[in-house]
Coordinates of C-alpha atoms in Angstrom, one line a residue:
Chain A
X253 CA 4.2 -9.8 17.9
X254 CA 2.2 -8.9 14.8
X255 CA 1.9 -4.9 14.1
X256 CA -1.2 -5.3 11.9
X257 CA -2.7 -8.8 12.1
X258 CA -5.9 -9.5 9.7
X259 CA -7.9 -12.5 10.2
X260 CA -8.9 -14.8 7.9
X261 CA -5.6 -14.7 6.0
X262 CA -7.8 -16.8 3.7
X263 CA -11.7 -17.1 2.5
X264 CA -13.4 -19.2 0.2
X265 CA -17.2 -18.5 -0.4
X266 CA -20.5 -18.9 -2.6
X267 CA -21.5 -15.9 -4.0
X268 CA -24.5 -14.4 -2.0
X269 CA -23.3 -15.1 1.4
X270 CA -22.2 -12.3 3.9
X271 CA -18.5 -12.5 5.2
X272 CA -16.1 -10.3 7.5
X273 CA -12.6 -9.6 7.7
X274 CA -11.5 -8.5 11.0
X275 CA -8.3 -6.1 12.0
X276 CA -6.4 -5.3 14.9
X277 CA -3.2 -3.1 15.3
X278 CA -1.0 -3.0 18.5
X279 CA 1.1 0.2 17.0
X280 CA -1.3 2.7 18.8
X281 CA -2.2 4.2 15.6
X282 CA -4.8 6.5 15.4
X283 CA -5.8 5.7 11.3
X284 CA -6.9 3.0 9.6
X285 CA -7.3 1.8 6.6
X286 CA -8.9 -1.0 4.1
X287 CA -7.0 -1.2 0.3
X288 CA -8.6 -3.6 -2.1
X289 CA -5.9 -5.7 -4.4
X290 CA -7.6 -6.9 -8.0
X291 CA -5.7 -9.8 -9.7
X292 CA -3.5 -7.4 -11.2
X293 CA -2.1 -6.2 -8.5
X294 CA -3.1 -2.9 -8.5
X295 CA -4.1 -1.4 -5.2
X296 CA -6.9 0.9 -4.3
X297 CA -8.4 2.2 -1.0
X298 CA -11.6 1.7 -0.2
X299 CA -12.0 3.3 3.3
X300 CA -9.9 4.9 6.3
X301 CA -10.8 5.6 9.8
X302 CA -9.3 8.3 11.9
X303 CA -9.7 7.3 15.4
X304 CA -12.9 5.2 14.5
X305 CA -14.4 8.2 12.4
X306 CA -14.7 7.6 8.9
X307 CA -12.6 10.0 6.5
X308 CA -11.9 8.2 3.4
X309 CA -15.2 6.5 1.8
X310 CA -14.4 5.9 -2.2
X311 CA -16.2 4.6 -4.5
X312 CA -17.1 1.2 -3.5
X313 CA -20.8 -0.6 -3.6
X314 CA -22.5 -0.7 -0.1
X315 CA -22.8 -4.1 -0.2
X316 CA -19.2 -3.3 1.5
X317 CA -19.6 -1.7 5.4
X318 CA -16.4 -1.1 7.9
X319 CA -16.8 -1.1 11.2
X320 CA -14.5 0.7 13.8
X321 CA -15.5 -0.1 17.0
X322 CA -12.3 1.5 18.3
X323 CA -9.2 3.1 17.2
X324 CA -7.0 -0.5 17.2
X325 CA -9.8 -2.5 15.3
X326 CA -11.6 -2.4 11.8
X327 CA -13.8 -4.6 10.4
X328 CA -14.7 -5.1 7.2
X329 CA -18.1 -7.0 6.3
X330 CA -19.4 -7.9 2.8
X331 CA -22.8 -8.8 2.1
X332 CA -24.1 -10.6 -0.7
X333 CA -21.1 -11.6 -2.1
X334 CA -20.3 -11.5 -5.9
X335 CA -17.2 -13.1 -8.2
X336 CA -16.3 -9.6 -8.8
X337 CA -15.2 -9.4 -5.0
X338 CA -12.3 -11.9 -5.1
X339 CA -9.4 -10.2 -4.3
X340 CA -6.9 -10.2 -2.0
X341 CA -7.8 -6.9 1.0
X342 CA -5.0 -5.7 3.3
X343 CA -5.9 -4.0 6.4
X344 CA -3.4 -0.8 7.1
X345 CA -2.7 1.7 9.3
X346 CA -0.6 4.9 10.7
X347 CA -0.2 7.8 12.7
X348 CA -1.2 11.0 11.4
X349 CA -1.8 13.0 14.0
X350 CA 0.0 14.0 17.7
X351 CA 3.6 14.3 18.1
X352 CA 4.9 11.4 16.4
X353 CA 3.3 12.8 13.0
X354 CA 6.2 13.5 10.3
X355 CA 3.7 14.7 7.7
X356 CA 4.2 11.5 6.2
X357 CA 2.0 9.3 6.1
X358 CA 3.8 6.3 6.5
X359 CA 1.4 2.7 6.2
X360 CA 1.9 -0.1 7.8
X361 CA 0.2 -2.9 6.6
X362 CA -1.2 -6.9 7.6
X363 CA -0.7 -9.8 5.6
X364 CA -4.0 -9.6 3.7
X365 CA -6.7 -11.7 3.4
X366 CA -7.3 -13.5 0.3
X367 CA -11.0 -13.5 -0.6
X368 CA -12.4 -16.0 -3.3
X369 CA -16.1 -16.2 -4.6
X370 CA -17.1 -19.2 -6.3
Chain B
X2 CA -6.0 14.3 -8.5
X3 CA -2.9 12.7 -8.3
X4 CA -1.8 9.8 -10.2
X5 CA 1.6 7.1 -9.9
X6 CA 2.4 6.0 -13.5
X7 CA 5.1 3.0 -13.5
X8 CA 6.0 2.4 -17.0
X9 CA 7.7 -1.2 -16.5
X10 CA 5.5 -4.1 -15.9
X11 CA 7.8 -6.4 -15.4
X12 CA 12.1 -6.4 -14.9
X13 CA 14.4 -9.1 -14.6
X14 CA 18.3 -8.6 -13.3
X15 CA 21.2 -11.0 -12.6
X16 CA 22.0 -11.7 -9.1
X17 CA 25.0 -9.1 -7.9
X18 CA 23.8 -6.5 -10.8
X19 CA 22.1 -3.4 -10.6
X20 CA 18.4 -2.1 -11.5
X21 CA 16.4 0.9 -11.7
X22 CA 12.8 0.7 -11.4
X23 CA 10.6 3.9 -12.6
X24 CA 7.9 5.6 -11.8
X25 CA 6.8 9.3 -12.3
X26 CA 3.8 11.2 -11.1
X27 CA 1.5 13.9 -11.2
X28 CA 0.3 16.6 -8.4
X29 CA -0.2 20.0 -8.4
X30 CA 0.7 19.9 -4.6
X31 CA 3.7 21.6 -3.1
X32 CA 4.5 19.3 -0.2
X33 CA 4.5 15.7 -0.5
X34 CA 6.3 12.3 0.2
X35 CA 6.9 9.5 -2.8
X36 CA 7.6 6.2 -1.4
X37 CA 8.4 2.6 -2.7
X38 CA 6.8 -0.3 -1.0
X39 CA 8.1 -4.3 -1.9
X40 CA 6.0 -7.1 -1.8
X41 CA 7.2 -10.4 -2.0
X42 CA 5.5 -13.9 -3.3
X43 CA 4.7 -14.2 0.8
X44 CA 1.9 -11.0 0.0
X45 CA 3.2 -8.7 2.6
X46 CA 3.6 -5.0 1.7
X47 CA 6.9 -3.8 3.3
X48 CA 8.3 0.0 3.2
X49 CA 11.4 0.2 1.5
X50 CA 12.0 3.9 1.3
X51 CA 10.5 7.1 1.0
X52 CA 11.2 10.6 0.1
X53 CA 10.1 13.9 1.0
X54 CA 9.9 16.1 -1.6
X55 CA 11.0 19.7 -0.5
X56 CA 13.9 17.4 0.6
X57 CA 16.8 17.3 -2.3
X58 CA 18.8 14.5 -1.1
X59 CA 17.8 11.6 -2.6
X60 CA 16.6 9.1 0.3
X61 CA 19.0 5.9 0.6
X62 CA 18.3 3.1 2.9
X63 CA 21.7 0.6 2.7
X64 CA 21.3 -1.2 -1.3
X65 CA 18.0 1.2 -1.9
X66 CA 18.2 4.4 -3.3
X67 CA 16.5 7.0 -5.1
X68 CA 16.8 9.6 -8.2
X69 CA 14.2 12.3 -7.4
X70 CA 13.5 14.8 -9.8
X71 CA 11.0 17.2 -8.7
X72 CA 10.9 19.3 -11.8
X73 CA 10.5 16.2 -13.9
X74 CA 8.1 14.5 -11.0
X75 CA 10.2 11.4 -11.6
X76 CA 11.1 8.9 -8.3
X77 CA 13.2 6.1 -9.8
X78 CA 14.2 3.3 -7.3
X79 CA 17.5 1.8 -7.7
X80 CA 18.6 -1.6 -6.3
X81 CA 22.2 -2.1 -5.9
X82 CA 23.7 -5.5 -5.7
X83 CA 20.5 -7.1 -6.4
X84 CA 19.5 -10.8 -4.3
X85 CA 17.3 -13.3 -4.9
X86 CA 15.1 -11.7 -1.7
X87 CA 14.7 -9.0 -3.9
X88 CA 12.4 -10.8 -6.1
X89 CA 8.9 -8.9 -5.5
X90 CA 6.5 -6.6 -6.8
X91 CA 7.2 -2.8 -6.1
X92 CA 4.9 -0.4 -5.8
X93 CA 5.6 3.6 -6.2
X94 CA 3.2 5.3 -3.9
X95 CA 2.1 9.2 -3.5
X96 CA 0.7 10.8 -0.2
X97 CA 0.2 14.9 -0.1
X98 CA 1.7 16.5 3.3
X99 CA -1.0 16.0 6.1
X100 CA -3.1 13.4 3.3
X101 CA -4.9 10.0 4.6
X102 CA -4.8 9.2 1.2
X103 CA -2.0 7.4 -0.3
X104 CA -2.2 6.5 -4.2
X105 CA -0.2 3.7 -5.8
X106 CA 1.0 2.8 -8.9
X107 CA 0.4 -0.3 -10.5
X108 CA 3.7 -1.7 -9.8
X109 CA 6.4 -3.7 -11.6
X110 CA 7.5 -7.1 -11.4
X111 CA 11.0 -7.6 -10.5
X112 CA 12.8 -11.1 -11.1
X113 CA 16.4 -11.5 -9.3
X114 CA 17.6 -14.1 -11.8
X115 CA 20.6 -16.5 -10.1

């Protein structure tokens, strides 16, 4: 049974269309989280949700919108689509507050969907 | 801000052999956790160790270990015994005490050569 499953695990598009990548988590984790991978491997987050309010928002064009509709699901959707966005986006998530908090925040994360724009 | 600097692109070692992986960082925090996530050819980022830094035993988890030096704000990984499973990318990671945020490094490319 799949901790943190991300569908599509793959997504090939024209630039200018709108896609989503969807999330769910069965760990009962109240954060969540979206990290962007670049072709060089290097990882980045874009947002994180802490039961469905948003608490990380960096830097990121608005072209991109998450959607938490509650605390075992977020959504990312993209709109207008450029080559720039390939990349490969990995849906996380953890517990940070409540009595199972360690003060480490300790990420669990799905399989990641690999996004290509042609 | 915090930043994860990990010096070695890429490392190759001999089945059976030992490797130490680097990675240092900066923070002006006092409470913290450095970790070490693997990901293999198959994508998926798995958690290999972690530390916690007003913790001076150095975190071991069976072949993983770690050399943490606070002062120096260096979190080496070492991989005893290394197998051809251990081929991946590793990734050093920083997360402040009670943080969302947790910051990477760019990682390094280990080959487990038969």
């Amino acid at each position: 049974d799949t901790a943190v499953s991300q569908t599509p695990k793959y997504l090939v598009t024209q630039m200018g269309n709108d896609k989503s990548i969807k999330c769910e988590q069965n760990l009962g984790h109240d954060t969540m989280y979206w990290y962007k991978q670049d072709s060089k491997k290097f990882l980045k987050i874009m947002f994180s949700y802490n039961n469905k309010e948003l608490i990380i928002n960096e830097t990121v064009p608005n072209r991109f919108s998450p959607k938490s509709p509650d605390k075992a699901h977020l959504n990312l959707h993209i709109n207008s689509l450029e080559l720039g966005d390939s990349a490969v986006y990995f849906c996380a998530s953890s517990q940070v507050t409540g009595s199972s908090y360690t003060g480490a925040n300790v990420l669990t994360f799905g399989a990641g969907s690999r996004l290509t724009v042609l | 801000a915090q930043t994860v600097t990990q010096s070695q692109p890429e490392m190759s070692v001999q089945e059976a052999e030992t490797v130490t992986l680097s990675c240092t960082y900066d923070t002006s925090e006092s409470n913290y956790y450095l970790f070490w996530y693997k990901q293999p050819p198959s994508r998926q980022m798995i958690l290999v160790i972690r530390q916690e830094a007003y913790k001076q035993q150095n975190a071991t988890e069976n072949r993983f270990s770690v050399n943490f030096q606070k002062a120096a704000k260096s979190f080496s990984l070492k991989i005893s015994d290394s197998q051809l499973g251990d081929t991946a990318m590793y990734f050093c990671a920083y997360s402040g005490a009670g943080s969302y945020q947790l910051t990477f490094g760019k990682g390094t490319k280990l080959s487990v050569i038969p």
